[in-house]
Amino acid sequence: VTPVLAPIAIRDAFAQGWERLSAGRTDTPRLDAEVLLAFVLGWPRARLLAHLDDPLTPENAARFEVLVARRATGEPVAYIRNVKEFMGLDLYVDPRVLIPRPETELLVERAIGIAPPGATVADIGTGSGAIAVSLLKARADLRVYATDTSAEALDVARRNAARHGVAPAFLHGSLLEPLPVTPDVVVANLPYLSHDELASLAGTSIDFEPRAALDGGPDGLDVFRSLFTQLPGTSTVLLEIGAGQYQTVPALAPDWTWTVHRDLAGLPRVLEGYGA
Ligand SMILES: C[S@@+](CC[C@H](N)C(=O)[O-])C[C@H]1O[C@@H](n2cnc3c(N)ncnc32)[C@H](O)[C@@H]1O
């Protein structure tokens, strides 16, 4: 006779998950347990807290255990739930793409603000499509191209464009090479971490993200160097940078006119450049 598993209360599953995550690779064990349990149930978090005494089916208890085990290894919640909010949009994400960061919203806000009506904009290194998709949602008048060297990332980006009903032109290739036209505005969040920075971040959630989305070469500037060889003729460029790069990156294109924008934490994270 197959033994029948008695259902456990949501409260007990939550407590067990929280305890297990407290010993795992996360700084937010309680929040993660709540979010993952709500995800398993398909409920908003608030509903979970109002139903702590309800039973959890054995199937859901087992699913929750699997997700807690994944989170305990340090795998980001965004990859486990396959969603990350960016510019108010729910984007599909998985380990083929970098998880969009809140800092990058500053880049998009700036692009929304400065792109002339009807302009052609290129999102270089589109990853999940975060920039291209959110820009088109806000500015339907723009013609948006989106490139990436990763065909796998482009699959994710296409999925996000379809989900949000916009249609950037996706192109596979390096930097501006695949573009059929010279864009009016280039927007890019390209890999900019140096090898020292990558080494110091080992053991964090970036272990789960594509290295090609993060690795900017030995000093973190390799991709910018290549980009600048392709930029002539383009009038405006918006670049996300590492907080320590607001002088080194403009120095690679000294003829351009540069403005630095700070993020909410006061860190210099976006460069706005006008071509020579
Ligand atoms: C830091 S991620 C940014 C992803 C997305 N734009 C975002 O802001 O969330 C950098 C992206 O650039 C892509 N990439 C790296 N080198 C590239 C190159 N030479 N040309 C085009 N894309 C590149 C990577 O595959 C990755 O998807």
PDB file of C-alpha atoms and ligand atoms in Angstrom:
ATOM      1  CA  VAL A   1       0.000   0.000   0.000  1.00  0.00           C
ATOM      2  CA  THR A   2       1.392   3.401  -0.982  1.00  0.00           C
ATOM      3  CA  PRO A   3       1.454   5.545   2.132  1.00  0.00           C
ATOM      4  CA  VAL A   4      -0.625   8.689   1.878  1.00  0.00           C
ATOM      5  CA  LEU A   5       1.244  11.874   2.738  1.00  0.00           C
ATOM      6  CA  ALA A   6      -0.677  14.056   5.146  1.00  0.00           C
ATOM      7  CA  PRO A   7      -0.812  17.660   3.910  1.00  0.00           C
ATOM      8  CA  ILE A   8       1.189  20.115   5.960  1.00  0.00           C
ATOM      9  CA  ALA A   9       0.037  23.616   6.795  1.00  0.00           C
ATOM     10  CA  ILE A  10       1.381  26.515   4.728  1.00  0.00           C
ATOM     11  CA  ARG A  11       2.769  27.911   7.988  1.00  0.00           C
ATOM     12  CA  ASP A  12       4.929  24.812   8.565  1.00  0.00           C
ATOM     13  CA  ALA A  13       6.203  24.631   4.994  1.00  0.00           C
ATOM     14  CA  PHE A  14       7.080  28.315   5.212  1.00  0.00           C
ATOM     15  CA  ALA A  15       8.933  27.832   8.502  1.00  0.00           C
ATOM     16  CA  GLN A  16      10.885  24.874   7.123  1.00  0.00           C
ATOM     17  CA  GLY A  17      11.789  26.745   3.935  1.00  0.00           C
ATOM     18  CA  TRP A  18      12.866  29.810   5.898  1.00  0.00           C
ATOM     19  CA  GLU A  19      15.039  27.667   8.156  1.00  0.00           C
ATOM     20  CA  ARG A  20      16.646  25.849   5.255  1.00  0.00           C
ATOM     21  CA  LEU A  21      17.349  29.116   3.432  1.00  0.00           C
ATOM     22  CA  SER A  22      18.853  30.640   6.580  1.00  0.00           C
ATOM     23  CA  ALA A  23      21.661  28.104   6.184  1.00  0.00           C
ATOM     24  CA  GLY A  24      21.918  28.732   2.423  1.00  0.00           C
ATOM     25  CA  ARG A  25      23.501  31.302   0.121  1.00  0.00           C
ATOM     26  CA  THR A  26      20.989  34.119   0.546  1.00  0.00           C
ATOM     27  CA  ASP A  27      20.792  37.264   2.675  1.00  0.00           C
ATOM     28  CA  THR A  28      16.984  37.308   2.548  1.00  0.00           C
ATOM     29  CA  PRO A  29      15.848  33.843   3.682  1.00  0.00           C
ATOM     30  CA  ARG A  30      12.449  34.858   5.013  1.00  0.00           C
ATOM     31  CA  LEU A  31      11.489  36.968   2.008  1.00  0.00           C
ATOM     32  CA  ASP A  32      12.716  34.262  -0.384  1.00  0.00           C
ATOM     33  CA  ALA A  33      10.676  31.573   1.392  1.00  0.00           C
ATOM     34  CA  GLU A  34       7.578  33.783   1.138  1.00  0.00           C
ATOM     35  CA  VAL A  35       8.138  34.647  -2.508  1.00  0.00           C
ATOM     36  CA  LEU A  36       8.820  31.042  -3.543  1.00  0.00           C
ATOM     37  CA  LEU A  37       5.860  29.657  -1.642  1.00  0.00           C
ATOM     38  CA  ALA A  38       3.550  32.285  -3.138  1.00  0.00           C
ATOM     39  CA  PHE A  39       4.989  31.405  -6.563  1.00  0.00           C
ATOM     40  CA  VAL A  40       4.264  27.689  -6.068  1.00  0.00           C
ATOM     41  CA  LEU A  41       0.675  28.508  -5.086  1.00  0.00           C
ATOM     42  CA  GLY A  42       0.248  31.086  -7.829  1.00  0.00           C
ATOM     43  CA  TRP A  43      -0.808  33.626  -5.217  1.00  0.00           C
ATOM     44  CA  PRO A  44       0.217  37.199  -4.389  1.00  0.00           C
ATOM     45  CA  ARG A  45       2.364  37.289  -1.241  1.00  0.00           C
ATOM     46  CA  ALA A  46      -0.319  39.083   0.792  1.00  0.00           C
ATOM     47  CA  ARG A  47      -2.732  36.197   0.261  1.00  0.00           C
ATOM     48  CA  LEU A  48      -0.164  33.742   1.583  1.00  0.00           C
ATOM     49  CA  LEU A  49       0.084  35.535   4.917  1.00  0.00           C
ATOM     50  CA  ALA A  50      -3.695  35.511   5.290  1.00  0.00           C
ATOM     51  CA  HIS A  51      -3.866  31.736   4.727  1.00  0.00           C
ATOM     52  CA  LEU A  52      -1.079  30.348   6.895  1.00  0.00           C
ATOM     53  CA  ASP A  53      -3.296  27.651   8.388  1.00  0.00           C
ATOM     54  CA  ASP A  54      -4.480  26.317   5.024  1.00  0.00           C
ATOM     55  CA  PRO A  55      -3.087  22.928   3.963  1.00  0.00           C
ATOM     56  CA  LEU A  56      -0.442  22.678   1.262  1.00  0.00           C
ATOM     57  CA  THR A  57      -0.929  19.749  -1.123  1.00  0.00           C
ATOM     58  CA  PRO A  58       1.935  17.224  -1.114  1.00  0.00           C
ATOM     59  CA  GLU A  59       2.653  18.165  -4.758  1.00  0.00           C
ATOM     60  CA  ASN A  60       3.044  21.825  -3.870  1.00  0.00           C
ATOM     61  CA  ALA A  61       5.075  20.971  -0.788  1.00  0.00           C
ATOM     62  CA  ALA A  62       7.438  18.942  -2.986  1.00  0.00           C
ATOM     63  CA  ARG A  63       7.686  21.706  -5.608  1.00  0.00           C
ATOM     64  CA  PHE A  64       8.421  24.244  -2.868  1.00  0.00           C
ATOM     65  CA  GLU A  65      11.199  22.027  -1.493  1.00  0.00           C
ATOM     66  CA  VAL A  66      12.852  21.816  -4.892  1.00  0.00           C
ATOM     67  CA  LEU A  67      12.753  25.604  -5.338  1.00  0.00           C
ATOM     68  CA  VAL A  68      14.102  26.198  -1.823  1.00  0.00           C
ATOM     69  CA  ALA A  69      16.971  23.811  -2.559  1.00  0.00           C
ATOM     70  CA  ARG A  70      17.784  25.778  -5.729  1.00  0.00           C
ATOM     71  CA  ARG A  71      17.645  29.114  -3.910  1.00  0.00           C
ATOM     72  CA  ALA A  72      19.840  27.735  -1.107  1.00  0.00           C
ATOM     73  CA  THR A  73      22.641  27.267  -3.672  1.00  0.00           C
ATOM     74  CA  GLY A  74      22.484  31.013  -4.415  1.00  0.00           C
ATOM     75  CA  GLU A  75      20.513  30.761  -7.652  1.00  0.00           C
ATOM     76  CA  PRO A  76      18.726  34.111  -8.116  1.00  0.00           C
ATOM     77  CA  VAL A  77      14.971  34.206  -7.445  1.00  0.00           C
ATOM     78  CA  ALA A  78      14.528  35.834 -10.868  1.00  0.00           C
ATOM     79  CA  TYR A  79      15.823  32.689 -12.605  1.00  0.00           C
ATOM     80  CA  ILE A  80      13.739  30.408 -10.393  1.00  0.00           C
ATOM     81  CA  ARG A  81      10.509  32.317 -11.081  1.00  0.00           C
ATOM     82  CA  ASN A  82      11.562  33.260 -14.648  1.00  0.00           C
ATOM     83  CA  VAL A  83      10.568  36.874 -14.140  1.00  0.00           C
ATOM     84  CA  LYS A  84      12.169  40.229 -13.337  1.00  0.00           C
ATOM     85  CA  GLU A  85      10.397  43.560 -13.202  1.00  0.00           C
ATOM     86  CA  PHE A  86      12.034  46.311 -15.234  1.00  0.00           C
ATOM     87  CA  MET A  87      10.505  49.723 -15.968  1.00  0.00           C
ATOM     88  CA  GLY A  88       7.216  48.389 -14.609  1.00  0.00           C
ATOM     89  CA  LEU A  89       7.209  45.466 -17.072  1.00  0.00           C
ATOM     90  CA  ASP A  90       7.439  41.791 -16.139  1.00  0.00           C
ATOM     91  CA  LEU A  91      10.260  40.399 -18.256  1.00  0.00           C
ATOM     92  CA  TYR A  92      10.904  36.704 -18.805  1.00  0.00           C
ATOM     93  CA  VAL A  93      14.459  35.812 -17.713  1.00  0.00           C
ATOM     94  CA  ASP A  94      16.484  32.625 -17.532  1.00  0.00           C
ATOM     95  CA  PRO A  95      20.229  31.868 -17.283  1.00  0.00           C
ATOM     96  CA  ARG A  96      20.721  32.690 -20.986  1.00  0.00           C
ATOM     97  CA  VAL A  97      20.492  36.410 -20.093  1.00  0.00           C
ATOM     98  CA  LEU A  98      21.712  38.865 -17.501  1.00  0.00           C
ATOM     99  CA  ILE A  99      19.011  39.743 -14.964  1.00  0.00           C
ATOM    100  CA  PRO A 100      18.132  43.389 -15.726  1.00  0.00           C
ATOM    101  CA  ARG A 101      19.296  45.745 -12.973  1.00  0.00           C
ATOM    102  CA  PRO A 102      17.420  48.750 -11.560  1.00  0.00           C
ATOM    103  CA  GLU A 103      20.379  51.028 -12.438  1.00  0.00           C
ATOM    104  CA  THR A 104      19.706  50.374 -16.112  1.00  0.00           C
ATOM    105  CA  GLU A 105      16.320  52.087 -15.784  1.00  0.00           C
ATOM    106  CA  LEU A 106      18.256  55.365 -15.619  1.00  0.00           C
ATOM    107  CA  LEU A 107      19.679  54.621 -19.064  1.00  0.00           C
ATOM    108  CA  VAL A 108      16.207  53.966 -20.458  1.00  0.00           C
ATOM    109  CA  GLU A 109      14.737  57.088 -18.802  1.00  0.00           C
ATOM    110  CA  ARG A 110      17.470  59.160 -20.388  1.00  0.00           C
ATOM    111  CA  ALA A 111      16.899  57.574 -23.822  1.00  0.00           C
ATOM    112  CA  ILE A 112      13.151  58.238 -23.526  1.00  0.00           C
ATOM    113  CA  GLY A 113      13.970  61.858 -22.708  1.00  0.00           C
ATOM    114  CA  ILE A 114      16.491  62.650 -25.432  1.00  0.00           C
ATOM    115  CA  ALA A 115      15.633  60.536 -28.499  1.00  0.00           C
ATOM    116  CA  PRO A 116      14.219  62.901 -31.161  1.00  0.00           C
ATOM    117  CA  PRO A 117      10.717  62.063 -32.477  1.00  0.00           C
ATOM    118  CA  GLY A 118      10.874  59.173 -34.962  1.00  0.00           C
ATOM    119  CA  ALA A 119      14.573  58.564 -34.290  1.00  0.00           C
ATOM    120  CA  THR A 120      16.378  55.326 -35.036  1.00  0.00           C
ATOM    121  CA  VAL A 121      17.772  53.873 -31.817  1.00  0.00           C
ATOM    122  CA  ALA A 122      20.086  50.877 -31.422  1.00  0.00           C
ATOM    123  CA  ASP A 123      20.172  48.886 -28.176  1.00  0.00           C
ATOM    124  CA  ILE A 124      23.583  47.196 -28.344  1.00  0.00           C
ATOM    125  CA  GLY A 125      23.920  44.034 -26.256  1.00  0.00           C
ATOM    126  CA  THR A 126      20.182  43.719 -25.680  1.00  0.00           C
ATOM    127  CA  GLY A 127      20.271  40.574 -23.470  1.00  0.00           C
ATOM    128  CA  SER A 128      16.714  40.012 -22.220  1.00  0.00           C
ATOM    129  CA  GLY A 129      15.580  42.916 -24.423  1.00  0.00           C
ATOM    130  CA  ALA A 130      15.020  45.029 -21.309  1.00  0.00           C
ATOM    131  CA  ILE A 131      16.136  48.317 -22.890  1.00  0.00           C
ATOM    132  CA  ALA A 132      14.667  47.831 -26.386  1.00  0.00           C
ATOM    133  CA  VAL A 133      11.311  46.582 -25.124  1.00  0.00           C
ATOM    134  CA  SER A 134      10.805  49.186 -22.394  1.00  0.00           C
ATOM    135  CA  LEU A 135      11.954  51.995 -24.685  1.00  0.00           C
ATOM    136  CA  LEU A 136       9.433  51.032 -27.359  1.00  0.00           C
ATOM    137  CA  LYS A 137       6.673  50.664 -24.770  1.00  0.00           C
ATOM    138  CA  ALA A 138       7.299  54.286 -23.767  1.00  0.00           C
ATOM    139  CA  ARG A 139       8.148  55.657 -27.227  1.00  0.00           C
ATOM    140  CA  ALA A 140       6.178  53.917 -29.968  1.00  0.00           C
ATOM    141  CA  ASP A 141       7.421  56.540 -32.449  1.00  0.00           C
ATOM    142  CA  LEU A 142      10.985  55.201 -32.362  1.00  0.00           C
ATOM    143  CA  ARG A 143      12.546  52.700 -34.760  1.00  0.00           C
ATOM    144  CA  VAL A 144      14.487  50.363 -32.486  1.00  0.00           C
ATOM    145  CA  TYR A 145      17.183  47.858 -33.434  1.00  0.00           C
ATOM    146  CA  ALA A 146      18.559  45.439 -30.856  1.00  0.00           C
ATOM    147  CA  THR A 147      21.775  43.456 -31.284  1.00  0.00           C
ATOM    148  CA  ASP A 148      23.544  40.746 -29.329  1.00  0.00           C
ATOM    149  CA  THR A 149      26.375  38.295 -29.966  1.00  0.00           C
ATOM    150  CA  SER A 150      24.367  35.683 -28.063  1.00  0.00           C
ATOM    151  CA  ALA A 151      21.707  33.978 -30.220  1.00  0.00           C
ATOM    152  CA  GLU A 152      20.304  32.491 -27.015  1.00  0.00           C
ATOM    153  CA  ALA A 153      19.839  35.940 -25.493  1.00  0.00           C
ATOM    154  CA  LEU A 154      18.058  37.097 -28.646  1.00  0.00           C
ATOM    155  CA  ASP A 155      15.563  34.243 -28.222  1.00  0.00           C
ATOM    156  CA  VAL A 156      14.752  35.579 -24.747  1.00  0.00           C
ATOM    157  CA  ALA A 157      14.549  39.158 -26.045  1.00  0.00           C
ATOM    158  CA  ARG A 158      12.126  38.135 -28.824  1.00  0.00           C
ATOM    159  CA  ARG A 159       9.946  36.439 -26.246  1.00  0.00           C
ATOM    160  CA  ASN A 160       9.827  39.627 -24.164  1.00  0.00           C
ATOM    161  CA  ALA A 161       9.010  41.768 -27.190  1.00  0.00           C
ATOM    162  CA  ALA A 162       6.121  39.445 -28.072  1.00  0.00           C
ATOM    163  CA  ARG A 163       4.926  39.409 -24.460  1.00  0.00           C
ATOM    164  CA  HIS A 164       4.734  43.190 -24.411  1.00  0.00           C
ATOM    165  CA  GLY A 165       3.460  43.708 -27.953  1.00  0.00           C
ATOM    166  CA  VAL A 166       6.417  45.601 -29.394  1.00  0.00           C
ATOM    167  CA  ALA A 167       8.653  44.757 -32.338  1.00  0.00           C
ATOM    168  CA  PRO A 168      12.252  45.917 -32.232  1.00  0.00           C
ATOM    169  CA  ALA A 169      14.368  44.551 -35.105  1.00  0.00           C
ATOM    170  CA  PHE A 170      16.612  41.922 -33.523  1.00  0.00           C
ATOM    171  CA  LEU A 171      19.991  41.330 -35.134  1.00  0.00           C
ATOM    172  CA  HIS A 172      22.620  38.741 -34.284  1.00  0.00           C
ATOM    173  CA  GLY A 173      26.194  40.019 -34.304  1.00  0.00           C
ATOM    174  CA  SER A 174      28.806  42.135 -32.632  1.00  0.00           C
ATOM    175  CA  LEU A 175      28.133  45.715 -31.573  1.00  0.00           C
ATOM    176  CA  LEU A 176      26.951  47.909 -34.508  1.00  0.00           C
ATOM    177  CA  GLU A 177      28.113  45.497 -37.253  1.00  0.00           C
ATOM    178  CA  PRO A 178      24.728  43.892 -38.020  1.00  0.00           C
ATOM    179  CA  LEU A 179      22.875  47.243 -38.275  1.00  0.00           C
ATOM    180  CA  PRO A 180      21.615  48.087 -41.789  1.00  0.00           C
ATOM    181  CA  VAL A 181      21.564  51.837 -41.001  1.00  0.00           C
ATOM    182  CA  THR A 182      23.487  54.327 -38.887  1.00  0.00           C
ATOM    183  CA  PRO A 183      21.352  54.898 -35.780  1.00  0.00           C
ATOM    184  CA  ASP A 184      20.616  58.381 -34.443  1.00  0.00           C
ATOM    185  CA  VAL A 185      21.045  57.183 -30.871  1.00  0.00           C
ATOM    186  CA  VAL A 186      23.047  54.252 -29.509  1.00  0.00           C
ATOM    187  CA  VAL A 187      21.978  52.928 -26.094  1.00  0.00           C
ATOM    188  CA  ALA A 188      24.118  50.221 -24.556  1.00  0.00           C
ATOM    189  CA  ASN A 189      24.605  48.324 -21.341  1.00  0.00           C
ATOM    190  CA  LEU A 190      27.591  46.247 -22.408  1.00  0.00           C
ATOM    191  CA  PRO A 191      29.885  44.064 -20.266  1.00  0.00           C
ATOM    192  CA  TYR A 192      32.120  46.335 -18.190  1.00  0.00           C
ATOM    193  CA  LEU A 193      33.512  44.338 -15.264  1.00  0.00           C
ATOM    194  CA  SER A 194      37.286  43.927 -15.050  1.00  0.00           C
ATOM    195  CA  HIS A 195      38.811  40.558 -14.273  1.00  0.00           C
ATOM    196  CA  ASP A 196      39.656  41.742 -10.747  1.00  0.00           C
ATOM    197  CA  GLU A 197      36.027  42.783 -10.200  1.00  0.00           C
ATOM    198  CA  LEU A 198      34.765  39.474 -11.590  1.00  0.00           C
ATOM    199  CA  ALA A 199      37.090  37.602  -9.239  1.00  0.00           C
ATOM    200  CA  SER A 200      35.928  39.625  -6.247  1.00  0.00           C
ATOM    201  CA  LEU A 201      32.279  38.895  -7.116  1.00  0.00           C
ATOM    202  CA  ALA A 202      32.844  35.134  -7.344  1.00  0.00           C
ATOM    203  CA  GLY A 203      30.488  33.329  -4.983  1.00  0.00           C
ATOM    204  CA  THR A 204      27.684  35.871  -5.500  1.00  0.00           C
ATOM    205  CA  SER A 205      24.601  35.543  -7.708  1.00  0.00           C
ATOM    206  CA  ILE A 206      26.614  36.575 -10.764  1.00  0.00           C
ATOM    207  CA  ASP A 207      28.023  33.021 -10.794  1.00  0.00           C
ATOM    208  CA  PHE A 208      24.656  32.073 -12.307  1.00  0.00           C
ATOM    209  CA  GLU A 209      24.669  34.766 -15.019  1.00  0.00           C
ATOM    210  CA  PRO A 210      26.297  34.509 -18.469  1.00  0.00           C
ATOM    211  CA  ARG A 211      29.961  35.437 -18.237  1.00  0.00           C
ATOM    212  CA  ALA A 212      29.745  36.993 -21.722  1.00  0.00           C
ATOM    213  CA  ALA A 213      27.245  39.497 -20.307  1.00  0.00           C
ATOM    214  CA  LEU A 214      29.680  40.697 -17.630  1.00  0.00           C
ATOM    215  CA  ASP A 215      33.273  40.261 -18.786  1.00  0.00           C
ATOM    216  CA  GLY A 216      34.738  43.517 -20.082  1.00  0.00           C
ATOM    217  CA  GLY A 217      38.249  42.112 -20.492  1.00  0.00           C
ATOM    218  CA  PRO A 218      41.253  42.528 -18.171  1.00  0.00           C
ATOM    219  CA  ASP A 219      40.573  46.201 -17.336  1.00  0.00           C
ATOM    220  CA  GLY A 220      36.813  46.136 -18.046  1.00  0.00           C
ATOM    221  CA  LEU A 221      37.124  48.507 -21.017  1.00  0.00           C
ATOM    222  CA  ASP A 222      37.607  46.108 -23.949  1.00  0.00           C
ATOM    223  CA  VAL A 223      34.034  46.255 -25.243  1.00  0.00           C
ATOM    224  CA  PHE A 224      33.963  50.086 -25.043  1.00  0.00           C
ATOM    225  CA  ARG A 225      37.219  50.235 -27.038  1.00  0.00           C
ATOM    226  CA  SER A 226      35.655  48.109 -29.792  1.00  0.00           C
ATOM    227  CA  LEU A 227      32.407  50.087 -29.693  1.00  0.00           C
ATOM    228  CA  PHE A 228      34.186  53.417 -30.188  1.00  0.00           C
ATOM    229  CA  THR A 229      35.907  52.154 -33.365  1.00  0.00           C
ATOM    230  CA  GLN A 230      32.391  51.661 -34.825  1.00  0.00           C
ATOM    231  CA  LEU A 231      30.706  54.860 -33.666  1.00  0.00           C
ATOM    232  CA  PRO A 232      31.613  57.589 -36.203  1.00  0.00           C
ATOM    233  CA  GLY A 233      28.575  59.274 -37.723  1.00  0.00           C
ATOM    234  CA  THR A 234      26.306  58.468 -34.818  1.00  0.00           C
ATOM    235  CA  SER A 235      25.224  61.629 -33.093  1.00  0.00           C
ATOM    236  CA  THR A 236      24.332  60.461 -29.588  1.00  0.00           C
ATOM    237  CA  VAL A 237      25.397  57.605 -27.342  1.00  0.00           C
ATOM    238  CA  LEU A 238      24.101  56.572 -23.910  1.00  0.00           C
ATOM    239  CA  LEU A 239      26.264  54.068 -22.057  1.00  0.00           C
ATOM    240  CA  GLU A 240      25.869  52.331 -18.742  1.00  0.00           C
ATOM    241  CA  ILE A 241      29.240  52.155 -16.995  1.00  0.00           C
ATOM    242  CA  GLY A 242      30.727  50.854 -13.799  1.00  0.00           C
ATOM    243  CA  ALA A 243      30.811  53.538 -11.097  1.00  0.00           C
ATOM    244  CA  GLY A 244      34.614  53.750 -11.392  1.00  0.00           C
ATOM    245  CA  GLN A 245      34.635  54.277 -15.172  1.00  0.00           C
ATOM    246  CA  TYR A 246      33.220  57.778 -15.605  1.00  0.00           C
ATOM    247  CA  GLN A 247      36.667  59.131 -16.506  1.00  0.00           C
ATOM    248  CA  THR A 248      38.302  56.127 -18.165  1.00  0.00           C
ATOM    249  CA  VAL A 249      35.492  55.535 -20.681  1.00  0.00           C
ATOM    250  CA  PRO A 250      35.263  59.166 -21.949  1.00  0.00           C
ATOM    251  CA  ALA A 251      39.076  59.133 -22.224  1.00  0.00           C
ATOM    252  CA  LEU A 252      38.684  56.452 -24.918  1.00  0.00           C
ATOM    253  CA  ALA A 253      36.772  58.966 -27.093  1.00  0.00           C
ATOM    254  CA  PRO A 254      38.282  62.341 -26.132  1.00  0.00           C
ATOM    255  CA  ASP A 255      36.795  64.181 -29.131  1.00  0.00           C
ATOM    256  CA  TRP A 256      33.254  63.488 -27.965  1.00  0.00           C
ATOM    257  CA  THR A 257      31.352  65.751 -25.553  1.00  0.00           C
ATOM    258  CA  TRP A 258      30.438  63.800 -22.428  1.00  0.00           C
ATOM    259  CA  THR A 259      27.946  64.248 -19.597  1.00  0.00           C
ATOM    260  CA  VAL A 260      27.834  61.941 -16.571  1.00  0.00           C
ATOM    261  CA  HIS A 261      24.505  60.993 -14.940  1.00  0.00           C
ATOM    262  CA  ARG A 262      24.262  59.650 -11.405  1.00  0.00           C
ATOM    263  CA  ASP A 263      21.907  56.926 -10.227  1.00  0.00           C
ATOM    264  CA  LEU A 264      19.650  57.134  -7.151  1.00  0.00           C
ATOM    265  CA  ALA A 265      22.577  56.048  -4.981  1.00  0.00           C
ATOM    266  CA  GLY A 266      24.540  59.040  -6.303  1.00  0.00           C
ATOM    267  CA  LEU A 267      26.936  56.871  -8.296  1.00  0.00           C
ATOM    268  CA  PRO A 268      28.018  57.891 -11.816  1.00  0.00           C
ATOM    269  CA  ARG A 269      26.402  55.151 -13.935  1.00  0.00           C
ATOM    270  CA  VAL A 270      25.384  56.645 -17.281  1.00  0.00           C
ATOM    271  CA  LEU A 271      27.459  58.515 -19.840  1.00  0.00           C
ATOM    272  CA  GLU A 272      25.776  60.646 -22.479  1.00  0.00           C
ATOM    273  CA  GLY A 273      28.053  61.433 -25.400  1.00  0.00           C
ATOM    274  CA  TYR A 274      27.699  63.605 -28.500  1.00  0.00           C
ATOM    275  CA  GLY A 275      29.806  62.730 -31.491  1.00  0.00           C
ATOM    276  CA  ALA A 276      32.662  64.764 -32.847  1.00  0.00           C
TER     277      ALA A 276
HETATM  278  C1  LIG B   1      25.433  43.552 -19.264  1.00  0.00           C
HETATM  279  S1  LIG B   1      24.458  42.564 -20.392  1.00  0.00           S
HETATM  280  C2  LIG B   1      23.102  43.701 -20.638  1.00  0.00           C
HETATM  281  C3  LIG B   1      21.835  43.076 -21.100  1.00  0.00           C
HETATM  282  C4  LIG B   1      20.676  44.071 -21.210  1.00  0.00           C
HETATM  283  N1  LIG B   1      20.974  45.137 -22.154  1.00  0.00           N
HETATM  284  C5  LIG B   1      20.373  44.701 -19.857  1.00  0.00           C
HETATM  285  O1  LIG B   1      20.668  45.894 -19.681  1.00  0.00           O
HETATM  286  O2  LIG B   1      19.847  44.029 -18.965  1.00  0.00           O
HETATM  287  C6  LIG B   1      25.447  42.721 -21.856  1.00  0.00           C
HETATM  288  C7  LIG B   1      24.913  42.021 -23.104  1.00  0.00           C
HETATM  289  O3  LIG B   1      25.815  42.335 -24.183  1.00  0.00           O
HETATM  290  C8  LIG B   1      26.043  41.188 -24.981  1.00  0.00           C
HETATM  291  N2  LIG B   1      27.329  41.374 -25.657  1.00  0.00           N
HETATM  292  C9  LIG B   1      28.570  41.161 -25.185  1.00  0.00           C
HETATM  293  N3  LIG B   1      29.491  41.510 -26.106  1.00  0.00           N
HETATM  294  C10 LIG B   1      28.800  41.952 -27.193  1.00  0.00           C
HETATM  295  C11 LIG B   1      29.170  42.450 -28.475  1.00  0.00           C
HETATM  296  N4  LIG B   1      30.453  42.562 -28.837  1.00  0.00           N
HETATM  297  N5  LIG B   1      28.188  42.811 -29.338  1.00  0.00           N
HETATM  298  C12 LIG B   1      26.878  42.703 -28.979  1.00  0.00           C
HETATM  299  N6  LIG B   1      26.472  42.248 -27.790  1.00  0.00           N
HETATM  300  C13 LIG B   1      27.417  41.871 -26.899  1.00  0.00           C
HETATM  301  C14 LIG B   1      25.975  40.035 -24.001  1.00  0.00           C
HETATM  302  O4  LIG B   1      25.682  38.827 -24.669  1.00  0.00           O
HETATM  303  C15 LIG B   1      24.869  40.499 -23.046  1.00  0.00           C
HETATM  304  O5  LIG B   1      23.601  40.055 -23.491  1.00  0.00           O
END
